[in-house]
Amino acid sequence: MTETQYKNFQIKLKSNKVFRWFWQFWAIYSFAFFAAAFGFIYSNAKALGVPWEVVFLDTVIAFFIARVLIVTLINLLYKRERPYQKFNFSPITSIFFSYKTNYHNSFPSRHTSAYVAAAVVVLMFIPQLGLGLIAVSLLAGAGRVVLGYHWPSDIIAGAFLGAVVGFFTVILMSQPVLF
């Protein structure tokens, strides 16, 4: 994306509350869907025929490996400016989850890698729910681009990384229903 495209998003975010709230929700607060999904899995584990403890543990492990270990290592080796840093604008922030930083750690998207890793774990146990969580993950990634926290390639790389981590976590940690 170009500087003009990012700055046009910023103008629209400031002038259109619905546009801002929509993308801010997806970019910053979409984790709520994951919490609801795990509440659903816990409450319906017997009916779904899945061991909720295994799904939960695999998800936590995949989330940690993707977000904390791999992305942090990549960020130490590869410094990439965020769009708001490169184009000098102030992104919409959140007190708890997304805030302006001086670190050049845009690539890959930490949010997208963690969300997709968790979604793939769920996908391998409960395909319909996992597909929904992948959609949530991609909307969150798109929101991170619109808000100016990431480049599209950060989201693509984060999604790929998360998918690989989620898949191998389940393969190595447990036996999913699909296999």
mmCIF file of C-alpha atoms in Angstrom:
data_model
loop_
_atom_site.group_PDB
_atom_site.id
_atom_site.type_symbol
_atom_site.label_atom_id
_atom_site.label_comp_id
_atom_site.label_asym_id
_atom_site.label_seq_id
_atom_site.Cartn_x
_atom_site.Cartn_y
_atom_site.Cartn_z
ATOM 1 C CA MET A 1 0.000 0.000 0.000
ATOM 2 C CA THR A 2 1.076 3.539 -0.607
ATOM 3 C CA GLU A 3 1.428 6.492 1.714
ATOM 4 C CA THR A 4 -1.643 8.066 0.105
ATOM 5 C CA GLN A 5 -3.747 4.966 0.761
ATOM 6 C CA TYR A 6 -2.713 4.816 4.420
ATOM 7 C CA LYS A 7 -3.308 8.517 4.931
ATOM 8 C CA ASN A 8 -6.712 8.271 3.209
ATOM 9 C CA PHE A 9 -7.629 5.525 5.681
ATOM 10 C CA GLN A 10 -6.625 7.853 8.518
ATOM 11 C CA ILE A 11 -8.837 10.641 7.150
ATOM 12 C CA LYS A 12 -11.774 8.255 6.827
ATOM 13 C CA LEU A 13 -11.144 6.815 10.315
ATOM 14 C CA LYS A 14 -11.275 10.327 11.785
ATOM 15 C CA SER A 15 -14.308 11.481 9.806
ATOM 16 C CA ASN A 16 -16.526 8.388 9.816
ATOM 17 C CA LYS A 17 -17.328 6.911 13.250
ATOM 18 C CA VAL A 18 -18.898 3.724 11.862
ATOM 19 C CA PHE A 19 -15.846 3.042 9.689
ATOM 20 C CA ARG A 20 -13.546 3.721 12.661
ATOM 21 C CA TRP A 21 -15.506 1.605 15.125
ATOM 22 C CA PHE A 22 -15.818 -1.277 12.676
ATOM 23 C CA TRP A 23 -12.082 -1.506 11.962
ATOM 24 C CA GLN A 24 -11.048 -0.664 15.498
ATOM 25 C CA PHE A 25 -13.214 -3.502 16.799
ATOM 26 C CA TRP A 26 -11.744 -6.054 14.396
ATOM 27 C CA ALA A 27 -8.168 -4.854 14.773
ATOM 28 C CA ILE A 28 -8.104 -4.569 18.536
ATOM 29 C CA TYR A 29 -10.963 -6.453 20.176
ATOM 30 C CA SER A 30 -11.543 -9.507 17.978
ATOM 31 C CA PHE A 31 -9.974 -11.690 20.669
ATOM 32 C CA ALA A 32 -13.463 -11.701 22.210
ATOM 33 C CA PHE A 33 -14.531 -14.193 19.513
ATOM 34 C CA PHE A 34 -11.796 -16.560 20.650
ATOM 35 C CA ALA A 35 -12.947 -16.272 24.258
ATOM 36 C CA ALA A 36 -16.531 -16.984 23.177
ATOM 37 C CA ALA A 37 -15.362 -19.938 21.063
ATOM 38 C CA PHE A 38 -13.577 -21.497 24.006
ATOM 39 C CA GLY A 39 -16.595 -20.934 26.201
ATOM 40 C CA PHE A 40 -18.639 -22.744 23.562
ATOM 41 C CA ILE A 41 -16.121 -25.605 23.312
ATOM 42 C CA TYR A 42 -15.995 -25.995 27.095
ATOM 43 C CA SER A 43 -19.786 -25.945 27.430
ATOM 44 C CA ASN A 44 -20.393 -28.356 24.546
ATOM 45 C CA ALA A 45 -17.341 -30.632 24.641
ATOM 46 C CA LYS A 46 -19.337 -33.842 25.079
ATOM 47 C CA ALA A 47 -21.810 -33.003 22.328
ATOM 48 C CA LEU A 48 -18.955 -31.990 20.024
ATOM 49 C CA GLY A 49 -16.992 -35.116 20.882
ATOM 50 C CA VAL A 50 -13.802 -33.210 21.600
ATOM 51 C CA PRO A 51 -11.529 -33.150 24.646
ATOM 52 C CA TRP A 52 -11.767 -29.439 25.514
ATOM 53 C CA GLU A 53 -8.658 -29.654 27.698
ATOM 54 C CA VAL A 54 -6.560 -30.836 24.748
ATOM 55 C CA VAL A 55 -7.992 -28.178 22.420
ATOM 56 C CA PHE A 56 -7.338 -25.490 25.015
ATOM 57 C CA LEU A 57 -3.787 -26.644 25.808
ATOM 58 C CA ASP A 58 -2.854 -27.008 22.131
ATOM 59 C CA THR A 59 -4.255 -23.535 21.452
ATOM 60 C CA VAL A 60 -2.285 -21.943 24.278
ATOM 61 C CA ILE A 61 0.909 -23.661 23.123
ATOM 62 C CA ALA A 62 0.407 -22.672 19.466
ATOM 63 C CA PHE A 63 -0.453 -19.089 20.459
ATOM 64 C CA PHE A 64 2.683 -18.846 22.613
ATOM 65 C CA ILE A 65 5.020 -20.392 20.034
ATOM 66 C CA ALA A 66 3.727 -18.172 17.221
ATOM 67 C CA ARG A 67 3.351 -14.878 19.069
ATOM 68 C CA VAL A 68 6.058 -14.966 21.693
ATOM 69 C CA LEU A 69 8.802 -17.216 20.371
ATOM 70 C CA ILE A 70 8.838 -17.075 16.588
ATOM 71 C CA VAL A 71 7.604 -13.525 15.938
ATOM 72 C CA THR A 72 9.858 -12.131 18.665
ATOM 73 C CA LEU A 73 12.859 -13.921 17.141
ATOM 74 C CA ILE A 74 12.003 -12.598 13.674
ATOM 75 C CA ASN A 75 11.602 -9.080 15.118
ATOM 76 C CA LEU A 76 15.081 -9.296 16.652
ATOM 77 C CA LEU A 77 16.582 -10.250 13.300
ATOM 78 C CA TYR A 78 14.463 -8.138 10.960
ATOM 79 C CA LYS A 79 13.484 -4.572 11.787
ATOM 80 C CA ARG A 80 10.600 -3.195 9.732
ATOM 81 C CA GLU A 81 8.881 0.122 10.286
ATOM 82 C CA ARG A 82 5.164 0.169 10.796
ATOM 83 C CA PRO A 83 3.161 2.246 8.297
ATOM 84 C CA TYR A 84 2.397 4.918 10.903
ATOM 85 C CA GLN A 85 6.116 5.191 11.637
ATOM 86 C CA LYS A 86 7.162 5.429 8.009
ATOM 87 C CA PHE A 87 4.415 7.859 6.988
ATOM 88 C CA ASN A 88 4.393 9.810 10.275
ATOM 89 C CA PHE A 89 0.796 9.653 11.448
ATOM 90 C CA SER A 90 -0.799 8.698 14.762
ATOM 91 C CA PRO A 91 -2.783 5.470 14.613
ATOM 92 C CA ILE A 92 -5.928 4.857 16.605
ATOM 93 C CA THR A 93 -4.780 3.226 19.819
ATOM 94 C CA SER A 94 -6.161 1.247 22.713
ATOM 95 C CA ILE A 95 -5.004 1.539 26.302
ATOM 96 C CA PHE A 96 -4.564 -2.215 26.644
ATOM 97 C CA PHE A 97 -3.880 -3.781 23.257
ATOM 98 C CA SER A 98 -2.569 -1.491 20.540
ATOM 99 C CA TYR A 99 -0.485 1.526 21.200
ATOM 100 C CA LYS A 100 2.047 3.657 19.392
ATOM 101 C CA THR A 101 5.621 2.442 19.731
ATOM 102 C CA ASN A 102 9.037 3.436 18.427
ATOM 103 C CA TYR A 103 10.100 -0.188 17.873
ATOM 104 C CA HIS A 104 10.361 -1.350 14.284
ATOM 105 C CA ASN A 105 8.588 -4.671 14.712
ATOM 106 C CA SER A 106 5.915 -4.698 12.024
ATOM 107 C CA PHE A 107 6.874 -7.966 10.302
ATOM 108 C CA PRO A 108 5.207 -10.398 10.721
ATOM 109 C CA SER A 109 1.961 -9.443 12.410
ATOM 110 C CA ARG A 110 2.020 -10.711 15.988
ATOM 111 C CA HIS A 111 -1.780 -10.556 16.227
ATOM 112 C CA THR A 112 -2.393 -12.421 12.977
ATOM 113 C CA SER A 113 0.164 -15.146 13.657
ATOM 114 C CA ALA A 114 -1.250 -15.827 17.116
ATOM 115 C CA TYR A 115 -4.891 -15.703 16.026
ATOM 116 C CA VAL A 116 -4.370 -17.960 13.005
ATOM 117 C CA ALA A 117 -2.336 -20.428 15.090
ATOM 118 C CA ALA A 118 -5.220 -20.667 17.575
ATOM 119 C CA ALA A 119 -7.815 -20.845 14.791
ATOM 120 C CA VAL A 120 -5.996 -23.685 13.026
ATOM 121 C CA VAL A 121 -5.876 -25.700 16.244
ATOM 122 C CA VAL A 122 -9.636 -25.286 16.619
ATOM 123 C CA LEU A 123 -10.103 -26.028 12.897
ATOM 124 C CA MET A 124 -8.416 -29.392 13.315
ATOM 125 C CA PHE A 125 -10.837 -30.390 16.071
ATOM 126 C CA ILE A 126 -14.030 -28.528 15.126
ATOM 127 C CA PRO A 127 -13.820 -27.516 11.458
ATOM 128 C CA GLN A 128 -16.835 -25.185 11.284
ATOM 129 C CA LEU A 129 -15.786 -23.214 14.351
ATOM 130 C CA GLY A 130 -12.179 -23.125 13.175
ATOM 131 C CA LEU A 131 -13.203 -21.670 9.806
ATOM 132 C CA GLY A 132 -15.136 -18.949 11.618
ATOM 133 C CA LEU A 133 -12.081 -18.135 13.731
ATOM 134 C CA ILE A 134 -9.872 -17.992 10.645
ATOM 135 C CA ALA A 135 -12.306 -15.440 9.183
ATOM 136 C CA VAL A 136 -12.092 -13.456 12.443
ATOM 137 C CA SER A 137 -8.277 -13.647 12.259
ATOM 138 C CA LEU A 138 -8.205 -12.310 8.714
ATOM 139 C CA LEU A 139 -10.611 -9.491 9.563
ATOM 140 C CA ALA A 140 -8.387 -8.608 12.503
ATOM 141 C CA GLY A 141 -5.405 -8.546 10.161
ATOM 142 C CA ALA A 142 -7.240 -6.331 7.682
ATOM 143 C CA GLY A 143 -8.122 -3.995 10.542
ATOM 144 C CA ARG A 144 -4.465 -3.785 11.553
ATOM 145 C CA VAL A 145 -3.663 -2.667 7.997
ATOM 146 C CA VAL A 146 -6.483 -0.086 7.916
ATOM 147 C CA LEU A 147 -5.411 1.360 11.275
ATOM 148 C CA GLY A 148 -1.821 1.643 10.044
ATOM 149 C CA TYR A 149 -0.139 -0.880 12.319
ATOM 150 C CA HIS A 150 0.847 -3.292 9.534
ATOM 151 C CA TRP A 151 1.579 -3.713 5.865
ATOM 152 C CA PRO A 152 -0.471 -6.333 3.952
ATOM 153 C CA SER A 153 2.647 -8.524 3.680
ATOM 154 C CA ASP A 154 2.914 -8.538 7.503
ATOM 155 C CA ILE A 155 -0.578 -10.027 7.676
ATOM 156 C CA ILE A 156 0.096 -12.614 4.963
ATOM 157 C CA ALA A 157 3.342 -13.714 6.615
ATOM 158 C CA GLY A 158 1.694 -13.804 10.054
ATOM 159 C CA ALA A 159 -1.193 -15.906 8.730
ATOM 160 C CA PHE A 160 1.180 -18.370 7.069
ATOM 161 C CA LEU A 161 3.364 -18.616 10.151
ATOM 162 C CA GLY A 162 0.325 -19.085 12.402
ATOM 163 C CA ALA A 163 -1.145 -21.785 10.164
ATOM 164 C CA VAL A 164 2.109 -23.759 10.177
ATOM 165 C CA VAL A 165 2.524 -23.424 13.947
ATOM 166 C CA GLY A 166 -1.107 -24.367 14.661
ATOM 167 C CA PHE A 167 -0.963 -27.408 12.380
ATOM 168 C CA PHE A 168 2.295 -28.752 13.770
ATOM 169 C CA THR A 169 1.287 -28.067 17.364
ATOM 170 C CA VAL A 170 -1.724 -30.334 16.986
ATOM 171 C CA ILE A 171 0.217 -32.987 15.080
ATOM 172 C CA LEU A 172 2.974 -33.063 17.683
ATOM 173 C CA MET A 173 0.845 -32.594 20.825
ATOM 174 C CA SER A 174 -2.316 -34.591 20.267
ATOM 175 C CA GLN A 175 -4.501 -36.529 17.926
ATOM 176 C CA PRO A 176 -7.141 -34.301 16.343
ATOM 177 C CA VAL A 177 -10.532 -35.569 15.272
ATOM 178 C CA LEU A 178 -9.749 -34.961 11.572
ATOM 179 C CA PHE A 179 -6.792 -37.322 11.481
#
